[in-house]
Amino acid sequence: RGYSLLASFTYGRRVIRDKTMKMLMLMLAGLCGAAWAGQWDGCCTAGDRAKVLKAWSSVWSAENSNNRVQIAKAVFADLFAHDESAKNLFKAVGVDNVDSPEFQAHCVRVMGGLDISINLLHDKEALDAELAHLSVQHQEREGITAAYFDAIGESFQRVLPKAMTGFDADAWWSCYNVIKAGITHGLP
């Protein structure tokens, strides 16, 4: 008497009440938890995250801060070369003059958001909170759709290998897709 719910249930006419059953139920709960965690890992494995973070730090660390504006502008130049309509999203930040301080500052802010997200890839809860914040910001902007995040993702794929060492396209795309899915949640 006094058995826990996990250790006591009816099977046919017999009531099974023992430590073995409790252990089996706990193991099952653990396996379910591992399967849930693995679902996220399958999209951006620990190995992928390590590769992305190492390559990213080769261009976005404090030692390389003077290259940030050039790299960010190169990503946006590539985006606009492949999707001219994307320029319409950045009218408020001076896109007509890509050398303006306003547009350069915006480019670095976008890359800064990516930097935070990349550095949170190891912490799913914190990453989810950051991506939810970025999602709300983008939902408030008129004209932004999930398709633009595909387009800028492709620009990252074309530009970043030229700027960083150790770029792994598969790892990058796998982890970028996790970031993109969080930011685009709720976007058309």
PDB file of C-alpha atoms in Angstrom, residues 6-167:
ATOM      1  CA  LEU A   6       4.449   4.949 -11.515  1.00  0.00           C
ATOM      2  CA  ALA A   7       4.923   1.700  -9.614  1.00  0.00           C
ATOM      3  CA  SER A   8       1.300   0.629  -9.466  1.00  0.00           C
ATOM      4  CA  PHE A   9      -1.052  -0.146 -12.322  1.00  0.00           C
ATOM      5  CA  THR A  10      -3.475  -2.885 -13.259  1.00  0.00           C
ATOM      6  CA  TYR A  11      -2.555  -5.400 -15.936  1.00  0.00           C
ATOM      7  CA  GLY A  12      -5.480  -7.698 -16.561  1.00  0.00           C
ATOM      8  CA  ARG A  13      -6.508  -8.899 -13.114  1.00  0.00           C
ATOM      9  CA  ARG A  14      -3.080  -8.590 -11.552  1.00  0.00           C
ATOM     10  CA  VAL A  15      -1.765  -5.481  -9.921  1.00  0.00           C
ATOM     11  CA  ILE A  16       1.918  -5.015 -10.499  1.00  0.00           C
ATOM     12  CA  ARG A  17       3.615  -3.229  -7.625  1.00  0.00           C
ATOM     13  CA  ASP A  18       7.335  -3.504  -7.557  1.00  0.00           C
ATOM     14  CA  LYS A  19      10.551  -1.617  -7.902  1.00  0.00           C
ATOM     15  CA  THR A  20      11.276  -3.213 -11.273  1.00  0.00           C
ATOM     16  CA  MET A  21       8.186  -1.660 -12.812  1.00  0.00           C
ATOM     17  CA  LYS A  22       9.031   1.707 -11.320  1.00  0.00           C
ATOM     18  CA  MET A  23      12.524   1.425 -12.784  1.00  0.00           C
ATOM     19  CA  LEU A  24      11.130   0.498 -16.208  1.00  0.00           C
ATOM     20  CA  MET A  25       8.780   3.479 -16.156  1.00  0.00           C
ATOM     21  CA  LEU A  26      11.611   5.830 -15.212  1.00  0.00           C
ATOM     22  CA  MET A  27      13.761   4.399 -17.992  1.00  0.00           C
ATOM     23  CA  LEU A  28      10.913   4.917 -20.455  1.00  0.00           C
ATOM     24  CA  ALA A  29      10.532   8.524 -19.316  1.00  0.00           C
ATOM     25  CA  GLY A  30      14.274   9.020 -19.777  1.00  0.00           C
ATOM     26  CA  LEU A  31      14.181   7.559 -23.267  1.00  0.00           C
ATOM     27  CA  CYS A  32      11.277   9.814 -24.195  1.00  0.00           C
ATOM     28  CA  GLY A  33      13.222  12.821 -22.933  1.00  0.00           C
ATOM     29  CA  ALA A  34      16.297  11.780 -24.882  1.00  0.00           C
ATOM     30  CA  ALA A  35      14.212  11.322 -28.025  1.00  0.00           C
ATOM     31  CA  TRP A  36      12.766  14.831 -27.628  1.00  0.00           C
ATOM     32  CA  ALA A  37      16.216  16.350 -27.148  1.00  0.00           C
ATOM     33  CA  GLY A  38      17.554  14.355 -30.073  1.00  0.00           C
ATOM     34  CA  GLN A  39      14.859  15.771 -32.315  1.00  0.00           C
ATOM     35  CA  TRP A  40      16.460  19.223 -32.036  1.00  0.00           C
ATOM     36  CA  ASP A  41      19.956  17.741 -32.191  1.00  0.00           C
ATOM     37  CA  GLY A  42      19.136  16.014 -35.463  1.00  0.00           C
ATOM     38  CA  CYS A  43      18.712  19.423 -37.045  1.00  0.00           C
ATOM     39  CA  CYS A  44      21.911  20.908 -35.648  1.00  0.00           C
ATOM     40  CA  THR A  45      24.045  18.290 -33.944  1.00  0.00           C
ATOM     41  CA  ALA A  46      26.587  19.022 -31.235  1.00  0.00           C
ATOM     42  CA  GLY A  47      29.268  18.492 -33.879  1.00  0.00           C
ATOM     43  CA  ASP A  48      27.534  20.931 -36.235  1.00  0.00           C
ATOM     44  CA  ARG A  49      27.257  23.512 -33.467  1.00  0.00           C
ATOM     45  CA  ALA A  50      30.954  23.192 -32.634  1.00  0.00           C
ATOM     46  CA  LYS A  51      31.957  23.625 -36.296  1.00  0.00           C
ATOM     47  CA  VAL A  52      29.678  26.620 -36.786  1.00  0.00           C
ATOM     48  CA  LEU A  53      30.826  28.326 -33.592  1.00  0.00           C
ATOM     49  CA  LYS A  54      34.508  27.777 -34.381  1.00  0.00           C
ATOM     50  CA  ALA A  55      34.175  29.077 -37.937  1.00  0.00           C
ATOM     51  CA  TRP A  56      32.001  31.984 -36.803  1.00  0.00           C
ATOM     52  CA  SER A  57      34.518  33.036 -34.163  1.00  0.00           C
ATOM     53  CA  SER A  58      37.160  33.231 -36.894  1.00  0.00           C
ATOM     54  CA  VAL A  59      35.329  36.265 -38.330  1.00  0.00           C
ATOM     55  CA  TRP A  60      33.112  37.626 -35.580  1.00  0.00           C
ATOM     56  CA  SER A  61      35.393  37.632 -32.547  1.00  0.00           C
ATOM     57  CA  ALA A  62      36.704  40.756 -30.830  1.00  0.00           C
ATOM     58  CA  GLU A  63      40.045  40.375 -32.625  1.00  0.00           C
ATOM     59  CA  ASN A  64      38.267  40.623 -35.987  1.00  0.00           C
ATOM     60  CA  SER A  65      35.873  43.452 -35.165  1.00  0.00           C
ATOM     61  CA  ASN A  66      37.224  45.751 -37.885  1.00  0.00           C
ATOM     62  CA  ASN A  67      35.994  43.291 -40.569  1.00  0.00           C
ATOM     63  CA  ARG A  68      32.417  43.171 -39.316  1.00  0.00           C
ATOM     64  CA  VAL A  69      31.034  46.023 -41.412  1.00  0.00           C
ATOM     65  CA  GLN A  70      32.655  44.687 -44.589  1.00  0.00           C
ATOM     66  CA  ILE A  71      31.365  41.148 -44.027  1.00  0.00           C
ATOM     67  CA  ALA A  72      27.868  42.367 -43.149  1.00  0.00           C
ATOM     68  CA  LYS A  73      27.763  44.648 -46.199  1.00  0.00           C
ATOM     69  CA  ALA A  74      28.970  41.798 -48.420  1.00  0.00           C
ATOM     70  CA  VAL A  75      26.101  39.601 -47.192  1.00  0.00           C
ATOM     71  CA  PHE A  76      23.563  42.322 -47.936  1.00  0.00           C
ATOM     72  CA  ALA A  77      25.141  43.144 -51.321  1.00  0.00           C
ATOM     73  CA  ASP A  78      24.794  39.472 -52.231  1.00  0.00           C
ATOM     74  CA  LEU A  79      21.188  39.421 -51.004  1.00  0.00           C
ATOM     75  CA  PHE A  80      20.278  42.466 -53.107  1.00  0.00           C
ATOM     76  CA  ALA A  81      22.109  41.080 -56.159  1.00  0.00           C
ATOM     77  CA  HIS A  82      20.016  37.915 -55.955  1.00  0.00           C
ATOM     78  CA  ASP A  83      16.736  39.494 -54.787  1.00  0.00           C
ATOM     79  CA  GLU A  84      16.345  43.166 -55.667  1.00  0.00           C
ATOM     80  CA  SER A  85      12.946  43.305 -53.907  1.00  0.00           C
ATOM     81  CA  ALA A  86      14.674  42.745 -50.558  1.00  0.00           C
ATOM     82  CA  LYS A  87      15.892  46.349 -50.691  1.00  0.00           C
ATOM     83  CA  ASN A  88      12.325  47.514 -50.030  1.00  0.00           C
ATOM     84  CA  LEU A  89      12.524  46.041 -46.536  1.00  0.00           C
ATOM     85  CA  PHE A  90      15.419  48.307 -45.586  1.00  0.00           C
ATOM     86  CA  LYS A  91      14.241  51.749 -46.781  1.00  0.00           C
ATOM     87  CA  ALA A  92      14.020  53.020 -43.190  1.00  0.00           C
ATOM     88  CA  VAL A  93      17.701  52.254 -42.581  1.00  0.00           C
ATOM     89  CA  GLY A  94      19.172  54.003 -45.616  1.00  0.00           C
ATOM     90  CA  VAL A  95      19.520  51.125 -48.084  1.00  0.00           C
ATOM     91  CA  ASP A  96      19.711  53.611 -50.974  1.00  0.00           C
ATOM     92  CA  ASN A  97      23.214  54.467 -49.756  1.00  0.00           C
ATOM     93  CA  VAL A  98      24.796  51.224 -48.571  1.00  0.00           C
ATOM     94  CA  ASP A  99      27.780  53.227 -47.326  1.00  0.00           C
ATOM     95  CA  SER A 100      25.625  55.371 -45.042  1.00  0.00           C
ATOM     96  CA  PRO A 101      26.242  55.030 -41.315  1.00  0.00           C
ATOM     97  CA  GLU A 102      22.559  54.099 -40.832  1.00  0.00           C
ATOM     98  CA  PHE A 103      22.679  51.184 -43.245  1.00  0.00           C
ATOM     99  CA  GLN A 104      26.068  49.971 -42.016  1.00  0.00           C
ATOM    100  CA  ALA A 105      24.805  50.070 -38.432  1.00  0.00           C
ATOM    101  CA  HIS A 106      21.750  48.050 -39.442  1.00  0.00           C
ATOM    102  CA  CYS A 107      23.920  45.468 -41.206  1.00  0.00           C
ATOM    103  CA  VAL A 108      25.982  45.025 -38.068  1.00  0.00           C
ATOM    104  CA  ARG A 109      22.814  44.780 -35.921  1.00  0.00           C
ATOM    105  CA  VAL A 110      21.516  41.960 -38.125  1.00  0.00           C
ATOM    106  CA  MET A 111      24.823  40.143 -37.873  1.00  0.00           C
ATOM    107  CA  GLY A 112      24.859  40.831 -34.130  1.00  0.00           C
ATOM    108  CA  GLY A 113      21.518  39.038 -33.811  1.00  0.00           C
ATOM    109  CA  LEU A 114      22.996  36.134 -35.739  1.00  0.00           C
ATOM    110  CA  ASP A 115      26.053  36.216 -33.465  1.00  0.00           C
ATOM    111  CA  ILE A 116      23.893  35.962 -30.351  1.00  0.00           C
ATOM    112  CA  SER A 117      21.908  33.104 -31.877  1.00  0.00           C
ATOM    113  CA  ILE A 118      25.021  31.198 -32.918  1.00  0.00           C
ATOM    114  CA  ASN A 119      26.521  31.604 -29.469  1.00  0.00           C
ATOM    115  CA  LEU A 120      23.299  30.284 -27.905  1.00  0.00           C
ATOM    116  CA  LEU A 121      23.127  27.148 -30.057  1.00  0.00           C
ATOM    117  CA  HIS A 122      24.410  25.138 -27.075  1.00  0.00           C
ATOM    118  CA  ASP A 123      21.568  26.395 -24.831  1.00  0.00           C
ATOM    119  CA  LYS A 124      18.206  25.493 -26.371  1.00  0.00           C
ATOM    120  CA  GLU A 125      16.067  27.350 -23.820  1.00  0.00           C
ATOM    121  CA  ALA A 126      18.024  30.596 -24.117  1.00  0.00           C
ATOM    122  CA  LEU A 127      18.161  30.243 -27.909  1.00  0.00           C
ATOM    123  CA  ASP A 128      14.403  29.704 -28.071  1.00  0.00           C
ATOM    124  CA  ALA A 129      13.857  32.863 -25.999  1.00  0.00           C
ATOM    125  CA  GLU A 130      16.185  34.891 -28.247  1.00  0.00           C
ATOM    126  CA  LEU A 131      14.549  33.582 -31.413  1.00  0.00           C
ATOM    127  CA  ALA A 132      11.074  34.318 -30.039  1.00  0.00           C
ATOM    128  CA  HIS A 133      12.206  37.897 -29.369  1.00  0.00           C
ATOM    129  CA  LEU A 134      13.597  38.246 -32.900  1.00  0.00           C
ATOM    130  CA  SER A 135      10.434  36.685 -34.312  1.00  0.00           C
ATOM    131  CA  VAL A 136       8.231  39.307 -32.655  1.00  0.00           C
ATOM    132  CA  GLN A 137      10.492  42.083 -33.962  1.00  0.00           C
ATOM    133  CA  HIS A 138      10.206  40.780 -37.519  1.00  0.00           C
ATOM    134  CA  GLN A 139       6.446  40.172 -37.302  1.00  0.00           C
ATOM    135  CA  GLU A 140       6.051  43.887 -36.523  1.00  0.00           C
ATOM    136  CA  ARG A 141       7.811  44.854 -39.783  1.00  0.00           C
ATOM    137  CA  GLU A 142       5.613  45.135 -42.841  1.00  0.00           C
ATOM    138  CA  GLY A 143       6.519  42.986 -45.828  1.00  0.00           C
ATOM    139  CA  ILE A 144       8.871  40.563 -44.104  1.00  0.00           C
ATOM    140  CA  THR A 145       8.179  36.948 -45.012  1.00  0.00           C
ATOM    141  CA  ALA A 146       9.934  33.686 -44.256  1.00  0.00           C
ATOM    142  CA  ALA A 147      11.142  33.582 -47.871  1.00  0.00           C
ATOM    143  CA  TYR A 148      13.521  36.480 -47.184  1.00  0.00           C
ATOM    144  CA  PHE A 149      15.226  34.393 -44.501  1.00  0.00           C
ATOM    145  CA  ASP A 150      15.795  31.669 -47.081  1.00  0.00           C
ATOM    146  CA  ALA A 151      17.315  34.286 -49.389  1.00  0.00           C
ATOM    147  CA  ILE A 152      19.649  35.779 -46.779  1.00  0.00           C
ATOM    148  CA  GLY A 153      20.579  32.257 -45.667  1.00  0.00           C
ATOM    149  CA  GLU A 154      21.737  31.580 -49.218  1.00  0.00           C
ATOM    150  CA  SER A 155      23.710  34.838 -49.124  1.00  0.00           C
ATOM    151  CA  PHE A 156      25.408  33.681 -45.922  1.00  0.00           C
ATOM    152  CA  GLN A 157      26.248  30.414 -47.712  1.00  0.00           C
ATOM    153  CA  ARG A 158      27.861  32.307 -50.607  1.00  0.00           C
ATOM    154  CA  VAL A 159      29.687  35.030 -48.646  1.00  0.00           C
ATOM    155  CA  LEU A 160      30.852  33.459 -45.384  1.00  0.00           C
ATOM    156  CA  PRO A 161      33.080  30.734 -46.899  1.00  0.00           C
ATOM    157  CA  LYS A 162      35.158  33.526 -48.447  1.00  0.00           C
ATOM    158  CA  ALA A 163      35.518  35.295 -45.099  1.00  0.00           C
ATOM    159  CA  MET A 164      36.006  32.508 -42.564  1.00  0.00           C
ATOM    160  CA  THR A 165      38.211  29.517 -42.041  1.00  0.00           C
ATOM    161  CA  GLY A 166      36.738  26.078 -41.503  1.00  0.00           C
ATOM    162  CA  PHE A 167      33.349  26.819 -43.083  1.00  0.00           C
TER     163      PHE A 167
END
